[in-house]
Amino acid sequence: MLRTHTCGALRIEHIGEETTLCGWVAKVRDKGGMIWIDLRDRYGITQLILEEGKSASTLLEIARSLGREFVIKAKGEVVERLAKNNKIPTGDVEIKVNTIEILNPAKLPPFLIEDETDGGDELRMKYRYLDLRRDNVRSNLVMRHKITKETRNYLDGLNFIEVETPVLIKSTPEGARDFVVPSRMNQGEFYALPQSPQTFKQLLMVSGFDRYFQIVKCFRDEDLRADRQPEFTQIDCEMSFVTQEDILNTFEGLVRHLFQTVKGITIGEVPRMTYADAMKYYGSDKPDIRFEMKFVELTEIAKGKGFGVFDAAPMIVGICAKGCSEYTRKELDELTEYVKRPQVGAKGLVYVKLNQDGTIKSSVDKFYTESDLRNWADLMGASKGDLLLLLSGEVDKTRSAMNDLRLEMAKRLGLRNTEHYSVHWVLDFPLLEYSEDENRYFAMHHPFTSPKPEDLSLFETNPKAMRANAYDLVINGVEVGGGSIRIHDRKIQEKMFETLGFEPEEAKAQFGFLMEAFEYGAPPHGGIAFGLDRLCSLFGGADSIRDFIAFPKNNSGKDVMIDSPSTIADAQLKELSIRVAK
Amino acid sequence: MLRTHTCGALRIEHIGEETTLCGWVAKVRDKGGMIWIDLRDRYGITQLILEEGKSASTLLEIARSLGREFVIKAKGEVVERLAKNNKIPTGDVEIKVNTIEILNPAKLPPFLIEDETDGGDELRMKYRYLDLRRDNVRSNLVMRHKITKETRNYLDGLNFIEVETPVLIKSTPEGARDFVVPSRMNQGEFYALPQSPQTFKQLLMVSGFDRYFQIVKCFRDEDLRADRQPEFTQIDCEMSFVTQEDILNTFEGLVRHLFQTVKGITIGEVPRMTYADAMKYYGSDKPDIRFEMKFVELTEIAKGKGFGVFDAAPMIVGICAKGCSEYTRKELDELTEYVKRPQVGAKGLVYVKLNQDGTIKSSVDKFYTESDLRNWADLMGASKGDLLLLLSGEVDKTRSAMNDLRLEMAKRLGLRNTEHYSVHWVLDFPLLEYSEDENRYFAMHHPFTSPKPEDLSLFETNPKAMRANAYDLVINGVEVGGGSIRIHDRKIQEKMFETLGFEPEEAKAQFGFLMEAFEYGAPPHGGIAFGLDRLCSLFGGADSIRDFIAFPKNNSGKDVMIDSPSTIADAQLKELSIRVAK
């Protein structure tokens, strides 16, 4: 090794030892008689010291020539610091330097390599290797390493086997758009990159692997958003001979283990909520339950008093914002504007203020008596000082808008604390969603999800009402994992494809191998997949996943550092038997 | 869980307990009065027993209806077996069954699900999920899991961080052929799949990650052979502030750890050999040193005696096959035919027999006296009973042919025992190879490999003589890992690209980001990558890597199970702005 210690290793007990450190120059302070150098590596920062008169003049000259981010090797004696720095673990000591060797000089970085940097997003993406030097970005990736390590420890301890499934697979039209790879050896044919190893992990269950997992890259060619990348990583798991209850227990155990070992947080019981309740009380299948503010339906009670908007609405729903009765006209107007934004889509907002002085004031005083309003307040568990916010309209849209409003109010009230975690399951999802646009059913999870046995007969009579043996794990309003008990019976799988509008030949061409596998002794099985990038960003208390990925792509799917994607040589295209369409 | 125990769990101490097992019917033996069922899962086999008169007749009926590979759930009492089976860990007990539930019936598998199967390669590939049920195939993958787990344990213990690098990167013309992925969002542009994360891991060193590893899929669009797959897995590692010596120590430590924990084998010292010696003594840069049979050069001593073939040859080289003096005319003719095969390429074979009775017999008695031949024998350390085999010709070709002959002789002599392991390093590789065909230099490892500092001046005078700070780890004649100390200086990297015939603009377009990174404080660094598939096959004592990969592709790059690659829809092609060339 070029060094004897890292820059995070030296303590008071090393005093008197000779040491050689390597690292990056974080800072040089030259006070004439004395020069201090902060030397940085992954493990920490150690202070080097040189003194006019005591250090050789050539050495002082080298020290004075050092710029930020120079890579050096410094040799010297560990001495006690006069002015100790208790902010860093090495703060009790410094190195009285004898020799400095410049291993590599450095140009001035285009932005500050510090937690608070002056570099914009694009610049930091272009010089990602410098951005990764920043302590907060690197520590995100160190945490990611810990999460994958503890995931493997936990699952290995439960007899799960990590098996690699192929990356070059087959394109399937169902679901999101595939990335494809032209095959040179098979002209005109293409591989596809997996959106998930779903069918392979099910085949491993048919093979008797019993418990499988894999931390695996997956790919979706979708338009990008802040929390979406064309390539992303899943913790992918599957088990045989289990019920839904077994999966929930096993994987809330995983989440508990990760919180404990990575964050030092003990999470208690993991509550469970049906999809129906999640929609009714939170208007979302991934409610943030760090705070209450549940929906209260006023549909029956608020009709028939002459307020046309409510009278015509299939649904009237309210939330109680605790302690917000003092909201000004301006604040209420802002909220009204907020709910009327196209992304939220409400037509207007009704409010009721339960003033501290006992009076009531609402935007619908014209239509409702004080006693009407007090009735609402009672139903909503509101008391003096609270603010009631009501929306009305078509059921799904109103719930969705109220979900947005609830989250907005929570933000304003500081209830979305990233250091507080609420973990829960959402269960009993519908099996199918009906698309009005395409006039057909889609699988809400995926076509391999099993219906609840008691709902099987609804295939013929009312597919929309069928519930799935499916579950999502939600943390702080983010869907972190999802899975299901799978179909393991060929007939039910065929019925499912039929309901989804597949022609039998089409289903056979795409998934024939899986349906055939079900005939050779497929065990009951089920599984789950966690989004690792998102899990990491939640553990890191951040909204975006980008800083938990070493080399992310931007919103155009580009890596601006390596300049990818890019054109390729004509000879390459020719070998692959493809042409670029003009 | 549908079961209380696995099929590998029950022992004598469980006698009297009620148990529920799930698994596959491996065998049913119906002796009229008694029925035995072998129930199999990943963990083992447990015997179920039913008895006419004692078991319910409906139960007997179900048992008699069971076919091979049916999936069942069986409930009953653990009882002691009268005739114990000491070949399996559950052999002391059996289950007196009360109920059997058929969870899924099974069609007759197209081949036997046993270690020795009657299924051919193609059939087993098509029904890979059934092939994976075979104990020997599944145990390969369980071993693979152990190898990756212990690799992670070892490296994590040394402060290595696993970092995921991107799969959608940029195509580079140097090296093997890339798989490419058309970008929908950037018309006419392509991503490439990585042949290795080489540049990214170097950037992580520039970022100060200090110690990186990743177990990662890599891709090469090359024509396939038995031990090559279009997608393969590397254990990819990189360290900063190290010398070659540090890398050798760290990673022979990894290999030692894997042998110890996975195979229970203690490997001793890991010998080191220069590339020059490997070529001189074994004619190969990955010699199999489980056995001796070193080359002895007779070039000087065997010339000038009138044997025209030798007199004209730049090299004459021999090996001594211990105890083979009794080889018959037929066997010697076979060897001669062997070396004359085009793949081996020798023109002929000279032999000298040191007979047990003290006489000498050779194919060149005409030209050499007995004393000449005894001289050869002395030089080659041969004694009575041995056989000397000699080849001659151009240096490289002769060494290569002799390498083949040496391995062939070792095979015939049973010296290539797959349960015996020899591990060693080959060092000091040449930096460059000259291609006569293309009239230019190629990097022997890759263009980021650093020359030995003392050879730097040869860039100008004799590039071919430059040695690299590069090393390969060889086990039993297979190159399992390889790496180098990298260039971390922009000027040397530019010089390297220039020597490889890159135009400056070309080098900048392809690798500008890396050369720029070298200017912002790049530490000295180096690394290594191991071929995981090959390492697994070596640990498993097999030649082919295919049975250590869950879902491999065949020699045409096809997955015949899922029928991939395949054509894709015109709409997909259109979205991607590509056309298939007719």
PDB file of C-alpha atoms in Angstrom, chain B residues 336-567:
ATOM      1  CA  THR B 336       1.879 -37.797 -34.317  1.00  0.00           C
ATOM      2  CA  GLU B 337      -1.569 -37.480 -35.875  1.00  0.00           C
ATOM      3  CA  TYR B 338      -2.631 -35.394 -32.871  1.00  0.00           C
ATOM      4  CA  VAL B 339       0.169 -32.822 -33.280  1.00  0.00           C
ATOM      5  CA  LYS B 340      -0.397 -32.682 -37.052  1.00  0.00           C
ATOM      6  CA  ARG B 341      -4.066 -31.666 -36.664  1.00  0.00           C
ATOM      7  CA  PRO B 342      -4.588 -28.189 -38.073  1.00  0.00           C
ATOM      8  CA  GLN B 343      -5.651 -26.905 -34.618  1.00  0.00           C
ATOM      9  CA  VAL B 344      -2.247 -27.973 -33.249  1.00  0.00           C
ATOM     10  CA  GLY B 345      -0.250 -27.364 -36.408  1.00  0.00           C
ATOM     11  CA  ALA B 346       3.053 -29.208 -35.940  1.00  0.00           C
ATOM     12  CA  LYS B 347       4.713 -30.824 -38.946  1.00  0.00           C
ATOM     13  CA  GLY B 348       5.776 -33.982 -37.140  1.00  0.00           C
ATOM     14  CA  LEU B 349       6.793 -35.524 -33.841  1.00  0.00           C
ATOM     15  CA  VAL B 350      10.170 -36.872 -32.764  1.00  0.00           C
ATOM     16  CA  TYR B 351      10.278 -39.392 -29.924  1.00  0.00           C
ATOM     17  CA  VAL B 352      12.955 -41.030 -27.816  1.00  0.00           C
ATOM     18  CA  LYS B 353      12.104 -44.095 -25.723  1.00  0.00           C
ATOM     19  CA  LEU B 354      14.262 -44.767 -22.644  1.00  0.00           C
ATOM     20  CA  ASN B 355      13.407 -48.422 -22.354  1.00  0.00           C
ATOM     21  CA  GLN B 356      13.211 -50.211 -19.024  1.00  0.00           C
ATOM     22  CA  ASP B 357      16.015 -52.554 -20.126  1.00  0.00           C
ATOM     23  CA  GLY B 358      18.421 -49.613 -20.501  1.00  0.00           C
ATOM     24  CA  THR B 359      18.302 -49.415 -24.288  1.00  0.00           C
ATOM     25  CA  ILE B 360      17.272 -46.315 -26.211  1.00  0.00           C
ATOM     26  CA  LYS B 361      15.065 -46.167 -29.266  1.00  0.00           C
ATOM     27  CA  SER B 362      14.146 -43.040 -31.180  1.00  0.00           C
ATOM     28  CA  SER B 363      12.553 -41.934 -34.428  1.00  0.00           C
ATOM     29  CA  VAL B 364      15.793 -40.139 -35.307  1.00  0.00           C
ATOM     30  CA  ASP B 365      18.304 -42.946 -34.650  1.00  0.00           C
ATOM     31  CA  LYS B 366      19.697 -42.287 -38.111  1.00  0.00           C
ATOM     32  CA  PHE B 367      21.019 -38.841 -37.120  1.00  0.00           C
ATOM     33  CA  TYR B 368      21.880 -39.097 -33.473  1.00  0.00           C
ATOM     34  CA  THR B 369      24.186 -41.389 -31.522  1.00  0.00           C
ATOM     35  CA  GLU B 370      23.054 -43.066 -28.332  1.00  0.00           C
ATOM     36  CA  SER B 371      25.258 -40.625 -26.464  1.00  0.00           C
ATOM     37  CA  ASP B 372      23.504 -37.663 -28.176  1.00  0.00           C
ATOM     38  CA  LEU B 373      20.152 -39.033 -27.063  1.00  0.00           C
ATOM     39  CA  ARG B 374      21.391 -39.691 -23.512  1.00  0.00           C
ATOM     40  CA  ASN B 375      22.513 -36.078 -23.408  1.00  0.00           C
ATOM     41  CA  TRP B 376      18.994 -34.962 -24.279  1.00  0.00           C
ATOM     42  CA  ALA B 377      17.582 -37.308 -21.647  1.00  0.00           C
ATOM     43  CA  ASP B 378      19.928 -35.914 -18.997  1.00  0.00           C
ATOM     44  CA  LEU B 379      18.964 -32.328 -19.848  1.00  0.00           C
ATOM     45  CA  MET B 380      15.329 -33.287 -19.602  1.00  0.00           C
ATOM     46  CA  GLY B 381      15.703 -35.104 -16.277  1.00  0.00           C
ATOM     47  CA  ALA B 382      14.498 -38.330 -17.860  1.00  0.00           C
ATOM     48  CA  SER B 383      15.302 -41.817 -16.679  1.00  0.00           C
ATOM     49  CA  LYS B 384      14.573 -45.433 -17.605  1.00  0.00           C
ATOM     50  CA  GLY B 385      10.959 -45.974 -18.553  1.00  0.00           C
ATOM     51  CA  ASP B 386      10.348 -42.439 -19.806  1.00  0.00           C
ATOM     52  CA  LEU B 387       9.377 -41.161 -23.218  1.00  0.00           C
ATOM     53  CA  LEU B 388      10.767 -37.922 -24.705  1.00  0.00           C
ATOM     54  CA  LEU B 389       8.574 -36.047 -27.177  1.00  0.00           C
ATOM     55  CA  LEU B 390      10.133 -33.321 -29.331  1.00  0.00           C
ATOM     56  CA  LEU B 391       8.720 -30.689 -31.658  1.00  0.00           C
ATOM     57  CA  SER B 392      10.537 -28.109 -33.757  1.00  0.00           C
ATOM     58  CA  GLY B 393       9.834 -25.065 -35.893  1.00  0.00           C
ATOM     59  CA  GLU B 394       9.076 -21.385 -35.510  1.00  0.00           C
ATOM     60  CA  VAL B 395       9.235 -20.337 -31.835  1.00  0.00           C
ATOM     61  CA  ASP B 396       5.644 -19.262 -31.074  1.00  0.00           C
ATOM     62  CA  LYS B 397       3.996 -21.978 -33.130  1.00  0.00           C
ATOM     63  CA  THR B 398       6.200 -24.710 -31.707  1.00  0.00           C
ATOM     64  CA  ARG B 399       5.538 -23.618 -28.141  1.00  0.00           C
ATOM     65  CA  SER B 400       1.844 -23.496 -28.831  1.00  0.00           C
ATOM     66  CA  ALA B 401       1.845 -26.979 -30.358  1.00  0.00           C
ATOM     67  CA  MET B 402       3.913 -28.341 -27.485  1.00  0.00           C
ATOM     68  CA  ASN B 403       1.427 -26.816 -25.039  1.00  0.00           C
ATOM     69  CA  ASP B 404      -1.326 -28.822 -26.735  1.00  0.00           C
ATOM     70  CA  LEU B 405       0.759 -31.973 -26.688  1.00  0.00           C
ATOM     71  CA  ARG B 406       1.654 -31.500 -23.029  1.00  0.00           C
ATOM     72  CA  LEU B 407      -2.015 -31.177 -22.082  1.00  0.00           C
ATOM     73  CA  GLU B 408      -2.936 -34.168 -24.233  1.00  0.00           C
ATOM     74  CA  MET B 409      -0.251 -36.301 -22.554  1.00  0.00           C
ATOM     75  CA  ALA B 410      -1.447 -35.117 -19.144  1.00  0.00           C
ATOM     76  CA  LYS B 411      -4.963 -36.140 -20.043  1.00  0.00           C
ATOM     77  CA  ARG B 412      -3.780 -39.577 -21.151  1.00  0.00           C
ATOM     78  CA  LEU B 413      -1.801 -39.931 -17.934  1.00  0.00           C
ATOM     79  CA  GLY B 414      -4.728 -38.834 -15.745  1.00  0.00           C
ATOM     80  CA  LEU B 415      -2.842 -35.809 -14.445  1.00  0.00           C
ATOM     81  CA  ARG B 416      -5.705 -33.340 -14.936  1.00  0.00           C
ATOM     82  CA  ASN B 417      -7.666 -34.349 -11.865  1.00  0.00           C
ATOM     83  CA  THR B 418     -10.591 -31.920 -11.404  1.00  0.00           C
ATOM     84  CA  GLU B 419     -10.549 -32.436  -7.654  1.00  0.00           C
ATOM     85  CA  HIS B 420      -6.990 -31.242  -7.334  1.00  0.00           C
ATOM     86  CA  TYR B 421      -6.416 -27.500  -7.648  1.00  0.00           C
ATOM     87  CA  SER B 422      -3.331 -25.528  -8.568  1.00  0.00           C
ATOM     88  CA  VAL B 423      -3.610 -21.754  -8.330  1.00  0.00           C
ATOM     89  CA  HIS B 424      -0.943 -19.351  -9.559  1.00  0.00           C
ATOM     90  CA  TRP B 425      -0.264 -15.884 -10.926  1.00  0.00           C
ATOM     91  CA  VAL B 426       1.197 -15.031 -14.308  1.00  0.00           C
ATOM     92  CA  LEU B 427       2.901 -11.613 -14.236  1.00  0.00           C
ATOM     93  CA  ASP B 428       4.737  -9.139 -16.451  1.00  0.00           C
ATOM     94  CA  PHE B 429       2.641  -9.528 -19.564  1.00  0.00           C
ATOM     95  CA  PRO B 430       3.680  -7.610 -22.667  1.00  0.00           C
ATOM     96  CA  LEU B 431       1.807  -4.309 -22.909  1.00  0.00           C
ATOM     97  CA  LEU B 432       1.103  -4.653 -26.624  1.00  0.00           C
ATOM     98  CA  GLU B 433       0.574  -7.280 -29.267  1.00  0.00           C
ATOM     99  CA  TYR B 434       1.352  -6.582 -32.870  1.00  0.00           C
ATOM    100  CA  SER B 435      -1.210  -7.684 -35.432  1.00  0.00           C
ATOM    101  CA  GLU B 436       0.405  -8.554 -38.757  1.00  0.00           C
ATOM    102  CA  ASP B 437      -3.045  -8.618 -40.375  1.00  0.00           C
ATOM    103  CA  GLU B 438      -4.039  -5.135 -39.326  1.00  0.00           C
ATOM    104  CA  ASN B 439      -0.516  -3.777 -39.256  1.00  0.00           C
ATOM    105  CA  ARG B 440      -0.955  -2.171 -35.859  1.00  0.00           C
ATOM    106  CA  TYR B 441      -0.593  -2.704 -32.135  1.00  0.00           C
ATOM    107  CA  PHE B 442      -3.360  -3.950 -29.910  1.00  0.00           C
ATOM    108  CA  ALA B 443      -3.449  -3.704 -26.134  1.00  0.00           C
ATOM    109  CA  MET B 444      -2.808  -7.170 -24.730  1.00  0.00           C
ATOM    110  CA  HIS B 445      -5.127  -6.515 -21.766  1.00  0.00           C
ATOM    111  CA  HIS B 446      -6.875  -3.215 -22.541  1.00  0.00           C
ATOM    112  CA  PRO B 447      -5.778   0.335 -23.318  1.00  0.00           C
ATOM    113  CA  PHE B 448      -5.959   1.443 -19.670  1.00  0.00           C
ATOM    114  CA  THR B 449      -3.222  -0.925 -18.501  1.00  0.00           C
ATOM    115  CA  SER B 450      -0.072   0.857 -17.318  1.00  0.00           C
ATOM    116  CA  PRO B 451       3.378   0.038 -18.661  1.00  0.00           C
ATOM    117  CA  LYS B 452       6.066  -0.802 -16.108  1.00  0.00           C
ATOM    118  CA  PRO B 453       7.643   2.572 -15.222  1.00  0.00           C
ATOM    119  CA  GLU B 454      11.108   1.325 -16.202  1.00  0.00           C
ATOM    120  CA  ASP B 455       9.795   0.458 -19.693  1.00  0.00           C
ATOM    121  CA  LEU B 456       8.170   3.839 -20.392  1.00  0.00           C
ATOM    122  CA  SER B 457      10.987   5.015 -22.644  1.00  0.00           C
ATOM    123  CA  LEU B 458      10.355   2.060 -24.978  1.00  0.00           C
ATOM    124  CA  PHE B 459       7.174   3.781 -26.233  1.00  0.00           C
ATOM    125  CA  GLU B 460       9.480   5.611 -28.652  1.00  0.00           C
ATOM    126  CA  THR B 461      12.002   2.896 -29.448  1.00  0.00           C
ATOM    127  CA  ASN B 462      10.511  -0.568 -29.072  1.00  0.00           C
ATOM    128  CA  PRO B 463       6.852  -0.681 -28.006  1.00  0.00           C
ATOM    129  CA  LYS B 464       6.689  -4.437 -28.485  1.00  0.00           C
ATOM    130  CA  ALA B 465       9.214  -4.987 -25.701  1.00  0.00           C
ATOM    131  CA  MET B 466       7.232  -2.997 -23.121  1.00  0.00           C
ATOM    132  CA  ARG B 467       5.954  -4.949 -20.163  1.00  0.00           C
ATOM    133  CA  ALA B 468       2.681  -4.156 -18.438  1.00  0.00           C
ATOM    134  CA  ASN B 469       1.781  -4.012 -14.771  1.00  0.00           C
ATOM    135  CA  ALA B 470      -0.687  -6.758 -15.574  1.00  0.00           C
ATOM    136  CA  TYR B 471      -1.452 -10.102 -13.972  1.00  0.00           C
ATOM    137  CA  ASP B 472      -3.668 -13.111 -14.527  1.00  0.00           C
ATOM    138  CA  LEU B 473      -4.829 -15.617 -11.968  1.00  0.00           C
ATOM    139  CA  VAL B 474      -4.759 -19.130 -13.376  1.00  0.00           C
ATOM    140  CA  ILE B 475      -6.413 -22.184 -11.853  1.00  0.00           C
ATOM    141  CA  ASN B 476      -5.805 -25.598 -13.429  1.00  0.00           C
ATOM    142  CA  GLY B 477      -4.832 -24.062 -16.745  1.00  0.00           C
ATOM    143  CA  VAL B 478      -7.846 -21.750 -16.909  1.00  0.00           C
ATOM    144  CA  GLU B 479      -7.528 -17.984 -16.742  1.00  0.00           C
ATOM    145  CA  VAL B 480      -9.959 -17.148 -13.968  1.00  0.00           C
ATOM    146  CA  GLY B 481      -9.059 -13.536 -13.354  1.00  0.00           C
ATOM    147  CA  GLY B 482      -6.984 -10.782 -14.830  1.00  0.00           C
ATOM    148  CA  GLY B 483      -6.185  -7.194 -14.146  1.00  0.00           C
ATOM    149  CA  SER B 484      -3.611  -4.472 -14.044  1.00  0.00           C
ATOM    150  CA  ILE B 485      -2.369  -1.328 -12.442  1.00  0.00           C
ATOM    151  CA  ARG B 486      -4.021   1.368 -14.549  1.00  0.00           C
ATOM    152  CA  ILE B 487      -2.688   4.471 -16.167  1.00  0.00           C
ATOM    153  CA  HIS B 488      -3.686   7.493 -14.061  1.00  0.00           C
ATOM    154  CA  ASP B 489      -1.759  10.121 -15.994  1.00  0.00           C
ATOM    155  CA  ARG B 490      -3.391  11.836 -18.932  1.00  0.00           C
ATOM    156  CA  LYS B 491      -0.177  12.087 -20.966  1.00  0.00           C
ATOM    157  CA  ILE B 492       0.612   8.385 -20.691  1.00  0.00           C
ATOM    158  CA  GLN B 493      -2.978   7.541 -21.559  1.00  0.00           C
ATOM    159  CA  GLU B 494      -2.750   9.756 -24.648  1.00  0.00           C
ATOM    160  CA  LYS B 495       0.540   8.108 -25.603  1.00  0.00           C
ATOM    161  CA  MET B 496      -1.112   4.726 -25.245  1.00  0.00           C
ATOM    162  CA  PHE B 497      -4.010   5.655 -27.515  1.00  0.00           C
ATOM    163  CA  GLU B 498      -1.570   7.094 -30.029  1.00  0.00           C
ATOM    164  CA  THR B 499       0.453   3.854 -30.013  1.00  0.00           C
ATOM    165  CA  LEU B 500      -2.765   1.925 -30.589  1.00  0.00           C
ATOM    166  CA  GLY B 501      -3.384   4.026 -33.689  1.00  0.00           C
ATOM    167  CA  PHE B 502      -6.168   6.248 -32.361  1.00  0.00           C
ATOM    168  CA  GLU B 503      -6.446   9.690 -33.930  1.00  0.00           C
ATOM    169  CA  PRO B 504      -6.463  12.311 -31.133  1.00  0.00           C
ATOM    170  CA  GLU B 505     -10.061  13.333 -31.960  1.00  0.00           C
ATOM    171  CA  GLU B 506     -11.141   9.719 -31.965  1.00  0.00           C
ATOM    172  CA  ALA B 507      -9.540   9.088 -28.566  1.00  0.00           C
ATOM    173  CA  LYS B 508     -11.208  12.204 -27.252  1.00  0.00           C
ATOM    174  CA  ALA B 509     -14.639  11.273 -28.616  1.00  0.00           C
ATOM    175  CA  GLN B 510     -14.454   7.795 -27.109  1.00  0.00           C
ATOM    176  CA  PHE B 511     -12.560   8.299 -23.876  1.00  0.00           C
ATOM    177  CA  GLY B 512     -12.330  12.055 -23.427  1.00  0.00           C
ATOM    178  CA  PHE B 513     -14.305  11.895 -20.181  1.00  0.00           C
ATOM    179  CA  LEU B 514     -11.750   9.525 -18.669  1.00  0.00           C
ATOM    180  CA  MET B 515      -8.726  11.528 -19.793  1.00  0.00           C
ATOM    181  CA  GLU B 516     -10.347  14.674 -18.498  1.00  0.00           C
ATOM    182  CA  ALA B 517     -11.039  12.933 -15.197  1.00  0.00           C
ATOM    183  CA  PHE B 518      -7.324  12.173 -14.916  1.00  0.00           C
ATOM    184  CA  GLU B 519      -6.696  15.912 -14.751  1.00  0.00           C
ATOM    185  CA  TYR B 520      -8.893  16.482 -11.721  1.00  0.00           C
ATOM    186  CA  GLY B 521      -6.911  14.442  -9.218  1.00  0.00           C
ATOM    187  CA  ALA B 522      -6.770  10.775 -10.195  1.00  0.00           C
ATOM    188  CA  PRO B 523      -5.121   8.523  -7.615  1.00  0.00           C
ATOM    189  CA  PRO B 524      -2.824   5.633  -8.573  1.00  0.00           C
ATOM    190  CA  HIS B 525      -5.135   2.648  -8.855  1.00  0.00           C
ATOM    191  CA  GLY B 526      -5.487  -0.864 -10.159  1.00  0.00           C
ATOM    192  CA  GLY B 527      -7.841  -3.790 -10.124  1.00  0.00           C
ATOM    193  CA  ILE B 528      -8.879  -7.158 -11.314  1.00  0.00           C
ATOM    194  CA  ALA B 529     -11.913  -8.964 -12.678  1.00  0.00           C
ATOM    195  CA  PHE B 530     -12.778 -12.618 -12.210  1.00  0.00           C
ATOM    196  CA  GLY B 531     -14.993 -14.616 -14.538  1.00  0.00           C
ATOM    197  CA  LEU B 532     -17.651 -15.866 -12.144  1.00  0.00           C
ATOM    198  CA  ASP B 533     -19.127 -18.450 -14.515  1.00  0.00           C
ATOM    199  CA  ARG B 534     -15.718 -20.022 -15.075  1.00  0.00           C
ATOM    200  CA  LEU B 535     -14.789 -19.876 -11.409  1.00  0.00           C
ATOM    201  CA  CYS B 536     -18.011 -21.736 -10.616  1.00  0.00           C
ATOM    202  CA  SER B 537     -17.401 -24.394 -13.251  1.00  0.00           C
ATOM    203  CA  LEU B 538     -13.868 -24.936 -11.885  1.00  0.00           C
ATOM    204  CA  PHE B 539     -15.203 -25.226  -8.351  1.00  0.00           C
ATOM    205  CA  GLY B 540     -17.749 -27.686  -9.694  1.00  0.00           C
ATOM    206  CA  GLY B 541     -15.091 -29.699 -11.518  1.00  0.00           C
ATOM    207  CA  ALA B 542     -16.769 -29.181 -14.898  1.00  0.00           C
ATOM    208  CA  ASP B 543     -15.475 -28.007 -18.273  1.00  0.00           C
ATOM    209  CA  SER B 544     -18.545 -26.138 -19.474  1.00  0.00           C
ATOM    210  CA  ILE B 545     -19.917 -23.046 -17.777  1.00  0.00           C
ATOM    211  CA  ARG B 546     -23.417 -23.714 -19.016  1.00  0.00           C
ATOM    212  CA  ASP B 547     -24.594 -25.792 -16.114  1.00  0.00           C
ATOM    213  CA  PHE B 548     -23.547 -23.060 -13.694  1.00  0.00           C
ATOM    214  CA  ILE B 549     -25.895 -20.533 -15.295  1.00  0.00           C
ATOM    215  CA  ALA B 550     -29.609 -20.786 -14.556  1.00  0.00           C
ATOM    216  CA  PHE B 551     -30.849 -19.925 -18.049  1.00  0.00           C
ATOM    217  CA  PRO B 552     -27.959 -20.124 -20.549  1.00  0.00           C
ATOM    218  CA  LYS B 553     -28.153 -19.548 -24.276  1.00  0.00           C
ATOM    219  CA  ASN B 554     -27.173 -22.091 -26.878  1.00  0.00           C
ATOM    220  CA  ASN B 555     -24.353 -21.755 -29.414  1.00  0.00           C
ATOM    221  CA  SER B 556     -26.516 -19.639 -31.696  1.00  0.00           C
ATOM    222  CA  GLY B 557     -27.170 -17.196 -28.879  1.00  0.00           C
ATOM    223  CA  LYS B 558     -30.734 -18.465 -28.546  1.00  0.00           C
ATOM    224  CA  ASP B 559     -32.800 -19.197 -25.498  1.00  0.00           C
ATOM    225  CA  VAL B 560     -34.877 -22.026 -26.927  1.00  0.00           C
ATOM    226  CA  MET B 561     -37.130 -22.139 -23.870  1.00  0.00           C
ATOM    227  CA  ILE B 562     -38.547 -18.625 -24.248  1.00  0.00           C
ATOM    228  CA  ASP B 563     -37.774 -18.516 -27.999  1.00  0.00           C
ATOM    229  CA  SER B 564     -35.512 -15.495 -27.903  1.00  0.00           C
ATOM    230  CA  PRO B 565     -34.345 -13.541 -29.848  1.00  0.00           C
ATOM    231  CA  SER B 566     -37.502 -13.088 -31.878  1.00  0.00           C
ATOM    232  CA  THR B 567     -39.053 -10.638 -34.299  1.00  0.00           C
TER     233      THR B 567
END
